C-alpha positions as a printed NumPy array, in Angstrom:
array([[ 97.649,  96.682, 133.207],
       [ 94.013,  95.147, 133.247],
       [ 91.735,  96.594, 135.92 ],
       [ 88.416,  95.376, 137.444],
       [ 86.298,  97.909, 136.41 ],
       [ 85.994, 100.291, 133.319],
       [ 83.914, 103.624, 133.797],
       [ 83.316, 106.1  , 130.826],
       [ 81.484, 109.216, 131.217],
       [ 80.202, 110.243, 127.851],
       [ 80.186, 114.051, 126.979],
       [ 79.039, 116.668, 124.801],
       [ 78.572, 120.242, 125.84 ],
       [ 78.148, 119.273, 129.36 ],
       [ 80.167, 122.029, 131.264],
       [ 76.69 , 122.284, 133.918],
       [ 76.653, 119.069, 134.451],
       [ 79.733, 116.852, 134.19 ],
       [ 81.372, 117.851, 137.527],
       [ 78.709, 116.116, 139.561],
       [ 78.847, 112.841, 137.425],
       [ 82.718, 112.941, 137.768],
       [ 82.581, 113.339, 141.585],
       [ 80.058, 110.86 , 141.917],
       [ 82.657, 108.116, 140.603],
       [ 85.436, 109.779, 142.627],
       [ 83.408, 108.994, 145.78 ],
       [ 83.037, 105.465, 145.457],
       [ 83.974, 103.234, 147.597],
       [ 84.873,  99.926, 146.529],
       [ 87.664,  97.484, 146.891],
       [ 87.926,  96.844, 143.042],
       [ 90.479,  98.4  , 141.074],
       [ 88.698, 100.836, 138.267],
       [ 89.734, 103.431, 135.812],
       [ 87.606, 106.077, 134.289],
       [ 87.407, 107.243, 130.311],
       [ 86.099, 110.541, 129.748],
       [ 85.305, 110.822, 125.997],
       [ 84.08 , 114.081, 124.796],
       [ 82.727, 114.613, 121.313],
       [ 83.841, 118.43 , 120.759],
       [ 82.069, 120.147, 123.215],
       [ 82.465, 123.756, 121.85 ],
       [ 81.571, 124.519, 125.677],
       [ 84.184, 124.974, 128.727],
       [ 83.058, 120.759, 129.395],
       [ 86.918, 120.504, 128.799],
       [ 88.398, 123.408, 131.156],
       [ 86.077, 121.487, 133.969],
       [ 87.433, 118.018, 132.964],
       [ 91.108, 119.054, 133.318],
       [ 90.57 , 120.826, 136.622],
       [ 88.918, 117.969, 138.412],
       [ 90.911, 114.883, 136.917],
       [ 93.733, 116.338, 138.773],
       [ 92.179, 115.023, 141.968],
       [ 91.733, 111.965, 140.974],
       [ 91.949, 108.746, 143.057],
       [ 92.7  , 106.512, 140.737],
       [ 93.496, 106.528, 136.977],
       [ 91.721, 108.874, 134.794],
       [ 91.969, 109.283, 131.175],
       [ 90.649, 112.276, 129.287],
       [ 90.177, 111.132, 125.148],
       [ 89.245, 114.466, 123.373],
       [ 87.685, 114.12 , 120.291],
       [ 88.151, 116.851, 117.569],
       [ 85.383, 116.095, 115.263],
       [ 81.711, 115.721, 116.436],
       [ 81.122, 111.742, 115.892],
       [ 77.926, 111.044, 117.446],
       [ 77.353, 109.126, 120.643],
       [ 77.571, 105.431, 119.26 ],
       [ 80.925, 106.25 , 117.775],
       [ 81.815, 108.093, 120.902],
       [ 80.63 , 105.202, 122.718],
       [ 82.705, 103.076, 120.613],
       [ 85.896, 105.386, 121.501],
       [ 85.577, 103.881, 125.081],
       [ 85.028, 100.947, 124.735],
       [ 87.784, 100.412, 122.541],
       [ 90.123, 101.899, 125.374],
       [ 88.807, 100.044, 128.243],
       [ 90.696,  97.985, 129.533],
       [ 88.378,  96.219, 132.382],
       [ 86.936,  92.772, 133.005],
       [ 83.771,  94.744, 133.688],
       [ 82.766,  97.886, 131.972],
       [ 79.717, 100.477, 132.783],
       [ 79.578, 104.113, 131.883],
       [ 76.758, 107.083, 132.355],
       [ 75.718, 110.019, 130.278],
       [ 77.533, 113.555, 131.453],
       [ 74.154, 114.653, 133.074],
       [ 73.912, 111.484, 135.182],
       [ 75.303, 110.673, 138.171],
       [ 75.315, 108.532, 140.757],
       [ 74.192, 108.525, 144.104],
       [ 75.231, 105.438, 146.353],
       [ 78.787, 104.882, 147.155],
       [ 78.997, 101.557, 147.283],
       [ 77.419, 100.925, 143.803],
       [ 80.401,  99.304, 142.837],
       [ 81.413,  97.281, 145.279],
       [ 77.198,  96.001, 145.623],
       [ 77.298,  95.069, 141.77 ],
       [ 80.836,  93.331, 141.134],
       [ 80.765,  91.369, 144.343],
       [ 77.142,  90.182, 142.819],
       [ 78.95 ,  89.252, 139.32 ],
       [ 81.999,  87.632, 140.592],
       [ 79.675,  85.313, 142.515],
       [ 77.446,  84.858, 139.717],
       [ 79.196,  84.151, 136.476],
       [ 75.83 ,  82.977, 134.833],
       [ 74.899,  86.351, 134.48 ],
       [ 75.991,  88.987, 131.826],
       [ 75.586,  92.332, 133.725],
       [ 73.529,  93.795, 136.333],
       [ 71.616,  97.323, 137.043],
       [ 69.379,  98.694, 139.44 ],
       [ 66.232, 101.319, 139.985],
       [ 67.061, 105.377, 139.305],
       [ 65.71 , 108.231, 140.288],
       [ 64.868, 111.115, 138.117],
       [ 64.787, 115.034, 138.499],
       [ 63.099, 117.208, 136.456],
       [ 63.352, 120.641, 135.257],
       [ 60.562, 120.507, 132.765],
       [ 57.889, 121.71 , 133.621],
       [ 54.955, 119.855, 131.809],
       [ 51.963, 122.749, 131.449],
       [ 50.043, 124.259, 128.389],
       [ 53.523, 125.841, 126.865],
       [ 54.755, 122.768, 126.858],
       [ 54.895, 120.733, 123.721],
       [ 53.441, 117.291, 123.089],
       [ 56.784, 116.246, 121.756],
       [ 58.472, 117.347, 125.543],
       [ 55.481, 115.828, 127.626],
       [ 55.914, 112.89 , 125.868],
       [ 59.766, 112.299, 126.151],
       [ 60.144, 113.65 , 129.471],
       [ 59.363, 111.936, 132.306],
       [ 58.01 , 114.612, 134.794],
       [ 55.585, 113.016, 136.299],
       [ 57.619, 110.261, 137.335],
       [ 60.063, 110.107, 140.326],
       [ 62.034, 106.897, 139.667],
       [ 61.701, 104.629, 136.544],
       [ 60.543, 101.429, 138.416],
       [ 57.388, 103.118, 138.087],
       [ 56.625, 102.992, 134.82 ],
       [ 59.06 ,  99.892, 133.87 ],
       [ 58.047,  96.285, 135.661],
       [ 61.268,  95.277, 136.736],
       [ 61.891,  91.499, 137.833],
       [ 64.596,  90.465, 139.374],
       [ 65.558,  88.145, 136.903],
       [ 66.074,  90.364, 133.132],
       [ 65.397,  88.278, 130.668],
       [ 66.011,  89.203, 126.213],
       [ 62.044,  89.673, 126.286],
       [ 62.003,  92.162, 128.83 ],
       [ 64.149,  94.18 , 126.716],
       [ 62.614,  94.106, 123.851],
       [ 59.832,  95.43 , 125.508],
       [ 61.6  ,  98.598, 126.235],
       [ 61.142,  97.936, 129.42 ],
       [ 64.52 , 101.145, 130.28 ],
       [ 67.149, 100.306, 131.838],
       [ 69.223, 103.378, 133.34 ],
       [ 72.318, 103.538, 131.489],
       [ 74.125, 104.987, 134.566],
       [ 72.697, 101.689, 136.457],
       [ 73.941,  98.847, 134.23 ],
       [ 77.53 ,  97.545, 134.587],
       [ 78.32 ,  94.063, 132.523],
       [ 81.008,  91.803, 131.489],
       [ 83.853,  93.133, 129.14 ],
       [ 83.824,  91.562, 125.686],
       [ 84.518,  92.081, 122.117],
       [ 82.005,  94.513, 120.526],
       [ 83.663,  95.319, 117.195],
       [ 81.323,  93.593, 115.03 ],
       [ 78.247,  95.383, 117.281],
       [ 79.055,  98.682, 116.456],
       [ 80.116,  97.808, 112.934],
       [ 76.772,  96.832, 112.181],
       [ 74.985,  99.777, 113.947],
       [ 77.378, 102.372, 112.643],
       [ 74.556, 104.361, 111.092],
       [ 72.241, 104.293, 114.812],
       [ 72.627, 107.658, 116.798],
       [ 69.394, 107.095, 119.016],
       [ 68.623, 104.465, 121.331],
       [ 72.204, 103.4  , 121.531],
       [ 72.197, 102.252, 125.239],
       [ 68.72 , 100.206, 124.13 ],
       [ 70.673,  98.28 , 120.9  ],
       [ 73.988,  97.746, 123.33 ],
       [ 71.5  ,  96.109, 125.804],
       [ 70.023,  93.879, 123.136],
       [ 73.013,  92.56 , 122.009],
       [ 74.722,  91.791, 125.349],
       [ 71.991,  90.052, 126.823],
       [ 71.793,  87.536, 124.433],
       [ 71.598,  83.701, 125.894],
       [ 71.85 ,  85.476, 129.081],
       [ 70.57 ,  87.308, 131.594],
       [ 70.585,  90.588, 134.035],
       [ 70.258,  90.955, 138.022],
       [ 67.615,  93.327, 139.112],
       [ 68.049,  95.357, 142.364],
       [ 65.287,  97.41 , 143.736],
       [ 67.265, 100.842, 144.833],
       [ 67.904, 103.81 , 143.217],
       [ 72.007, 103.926, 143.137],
       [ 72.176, 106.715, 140.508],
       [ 70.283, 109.786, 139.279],
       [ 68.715, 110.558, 135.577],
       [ 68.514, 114.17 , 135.21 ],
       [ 65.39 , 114.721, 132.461],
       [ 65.601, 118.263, 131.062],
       [ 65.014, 120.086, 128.059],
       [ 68.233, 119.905, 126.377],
       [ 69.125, 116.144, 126.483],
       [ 70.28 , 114.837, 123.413],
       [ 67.049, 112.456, 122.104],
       [ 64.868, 116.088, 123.185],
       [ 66.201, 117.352, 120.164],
       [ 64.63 , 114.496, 117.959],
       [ 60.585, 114.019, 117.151],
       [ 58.517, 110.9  , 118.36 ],
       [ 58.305, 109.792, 114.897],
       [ 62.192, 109.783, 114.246],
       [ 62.843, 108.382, 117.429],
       [ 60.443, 105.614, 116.426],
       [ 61.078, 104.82 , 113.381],
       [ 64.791, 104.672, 114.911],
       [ 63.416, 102.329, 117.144],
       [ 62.153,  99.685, 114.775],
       [ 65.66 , 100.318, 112.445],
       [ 67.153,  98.69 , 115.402],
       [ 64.659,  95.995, 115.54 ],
       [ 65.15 ,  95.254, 112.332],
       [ 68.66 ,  94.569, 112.449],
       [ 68.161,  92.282, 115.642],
       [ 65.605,  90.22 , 113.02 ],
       [ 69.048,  88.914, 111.117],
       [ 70.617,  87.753, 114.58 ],
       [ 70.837,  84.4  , 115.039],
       [ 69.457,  84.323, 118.32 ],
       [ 66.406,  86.75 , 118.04 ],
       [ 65.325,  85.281, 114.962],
       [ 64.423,  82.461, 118.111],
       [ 62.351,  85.56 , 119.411],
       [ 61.475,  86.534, 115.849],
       [ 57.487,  86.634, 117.815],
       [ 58.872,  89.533, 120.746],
       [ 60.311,  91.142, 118.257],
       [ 57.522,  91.106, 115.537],
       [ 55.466,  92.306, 118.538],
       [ 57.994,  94.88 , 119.605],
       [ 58.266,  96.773, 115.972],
       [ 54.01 ,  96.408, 116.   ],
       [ 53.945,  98.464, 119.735],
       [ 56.603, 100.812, 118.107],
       [ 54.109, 101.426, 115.224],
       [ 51.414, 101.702, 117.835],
       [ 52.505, 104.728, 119.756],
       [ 54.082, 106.156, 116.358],
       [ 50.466, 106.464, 115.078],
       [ 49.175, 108.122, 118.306],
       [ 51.275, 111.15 , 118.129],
       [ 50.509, 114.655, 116.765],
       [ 53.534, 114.529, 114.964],
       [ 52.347, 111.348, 113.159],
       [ 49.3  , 112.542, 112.176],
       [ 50.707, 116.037, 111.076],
       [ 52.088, 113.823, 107.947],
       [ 50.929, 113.125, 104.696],
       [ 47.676, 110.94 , 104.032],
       [ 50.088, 108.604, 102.152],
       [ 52.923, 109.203, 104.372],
       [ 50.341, 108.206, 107.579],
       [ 48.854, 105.574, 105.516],
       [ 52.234, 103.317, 104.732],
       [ 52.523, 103.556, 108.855],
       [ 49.349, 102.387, 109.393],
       [ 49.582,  99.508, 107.022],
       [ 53.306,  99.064, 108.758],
       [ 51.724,  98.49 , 111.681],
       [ 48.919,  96.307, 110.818],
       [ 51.733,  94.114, 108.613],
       [ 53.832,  93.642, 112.319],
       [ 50.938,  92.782, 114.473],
       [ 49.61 ,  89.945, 111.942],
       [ 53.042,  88.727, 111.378],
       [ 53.314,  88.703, 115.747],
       [ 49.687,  87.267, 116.134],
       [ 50.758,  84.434, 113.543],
       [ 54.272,  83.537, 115.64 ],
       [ 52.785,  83.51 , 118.884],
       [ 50.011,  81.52 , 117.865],
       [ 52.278,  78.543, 116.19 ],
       [ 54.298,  78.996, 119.869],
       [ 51.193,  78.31 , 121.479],
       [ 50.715,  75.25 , 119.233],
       [ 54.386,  74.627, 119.628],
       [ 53.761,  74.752, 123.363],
       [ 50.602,  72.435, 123.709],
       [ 51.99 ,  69.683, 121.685],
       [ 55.711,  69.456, 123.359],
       [ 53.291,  69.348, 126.507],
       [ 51.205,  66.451, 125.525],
       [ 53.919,  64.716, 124.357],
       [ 55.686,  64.331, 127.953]])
């Protein structure tokens, strides 16, 4: 039987924190008929003995998927996806959690009566643990977000999303988003070998010749600490992640329309690749090919947006 609304919590040694992002779905209130998919990727914690306890109080139907090999979170991500069963689907990371009970009911009534766009999310806040001081590494400083309190303030949200505006990596909580159910086979098929920025490539591809709805609240709660799965990755890996993904979005059909965003995009990812310690703790040669990388992106970008520009200022003189 098809349901409104598919929720998966995605897992992985989360035994601290996965009680308080299972309750936080248990408490919503919402007129919509949901399910929720807990996929775990072989926690060798006790995140299953807390799973099992709590799913017996559930209020509606709740489906535990154990896996016995450690996959990864795209294929984990997959796992749900594959089992959900919603016109609508949304999930958050075990150590999320969200904090509005009417989250639900605010977002699908806003997608029923809006068919024209793909998915909507909303502002978070975040908590901290980290503690950014001299002990601190620059690889933590950097990928934390201590100083920050909610992510509207260092991502300018409008209220109308738009394909640029991710490409921008302009964040969009993945507790916040929920969008419209469809096929994503071929997506994961052809990012099988991604295992950061998964939420960021997923976003990508489902807002293609579309759009997202932008509230202004914080409805759910990133928790930033130490031991969150992209903390355990440098800035260089996690960039040059970054622009793998861009890459593949270059032999889309519809960003090869944005092929100037995302020449620009890869060039910024270059940019701030080059600025950190662990960069420049590389090889001459190895530093060198980044450099020349980046200067290769931001030509190509400067050359695309300058024929859109022409583009631009002859379809106007035409009219």
């Amino acid at each position: 039987m098809s349901v409104d609304l598919s929720i998966g919590i995605i897992s992985c040694n989360h035994a601290a924190f996965i009680s308080k992002a299972i309750l936080s779905v248990f408490e919503q209130k919402t007129s919509y008929t949901i399910e929720l998919i807990i996929c775990d990727d072989a926690s060798d914690d006790n995140t299953a003995e807390v799973v099992h306890k709590l799913i017996l109080k559930s209020p509606f139907k709740t489906v535990f998927l154990e896996s016995k090999i450690r996959t990864g979170p795209l294929l984990n991500g997959l796992n749900f996806v594959q089992n959900a069963k919603g016109k609508y689907i949304c999930w958050l990371d075990a150590d999320d959690y969200w904090c509005f009970n009417e989250k639900i009911q605010k977002q699908l009534d806003f997608l029923e009566s809006n068919p024209d766009y793909k998915g909507c999310f909303h502002d978070a806040t975040i908590i901290s643990d980290i503690e950014i001081n001299e002990n601190t590494s620059e690889q933590l400083n950097v990928q934390t977000h201590g100083r920050w309190k909610r992510y509207s303030q260092f991502n300018n949200y409008q209220f109308e999303f738009y394909p640029w505006d991710v490409l921008q990596r302009k964040i969009i909580p993945t507790a916040s988003l929920i969008f419209r159910n469809e096929n994503l086979t071929a997506f994961f098929e052809k990012f099988s070998d991604i295992n950061l920025s998964v939420s960021w490539a997923l976003q990508l591809e489902l807002i293609k010749n579309s759009k997202f709805k932008y509230f202004n609240e914080e409805w759910s709660v990133y928790y930033d600490h130490a031991k969150g799965f992209s903390k355990s990755f440098d800035l260089v890996t996690f960039k040059l992640n970054n622009i793998k993904v861009l890459l593949k979005f270059l032999d889309d059909d519809y960003y090869r329309l944005l092929k100037k965003d995302v020449y620009r995009a890869i060039a910024n990812e270059y940019f701030y690749l080059l600025h950190s310690s662990e960069a420049q703790k590389r090889s001459a040669k190895e530093y060198l090919s980044y450099c020349k990388a980046y200067s290769k992106w931001s030509e190509k970008a400067t050359i695309a947006e300058t024929d859109s520009f022409k583009a631009m200022h002859k379809q106007k003189n035409k009219k």
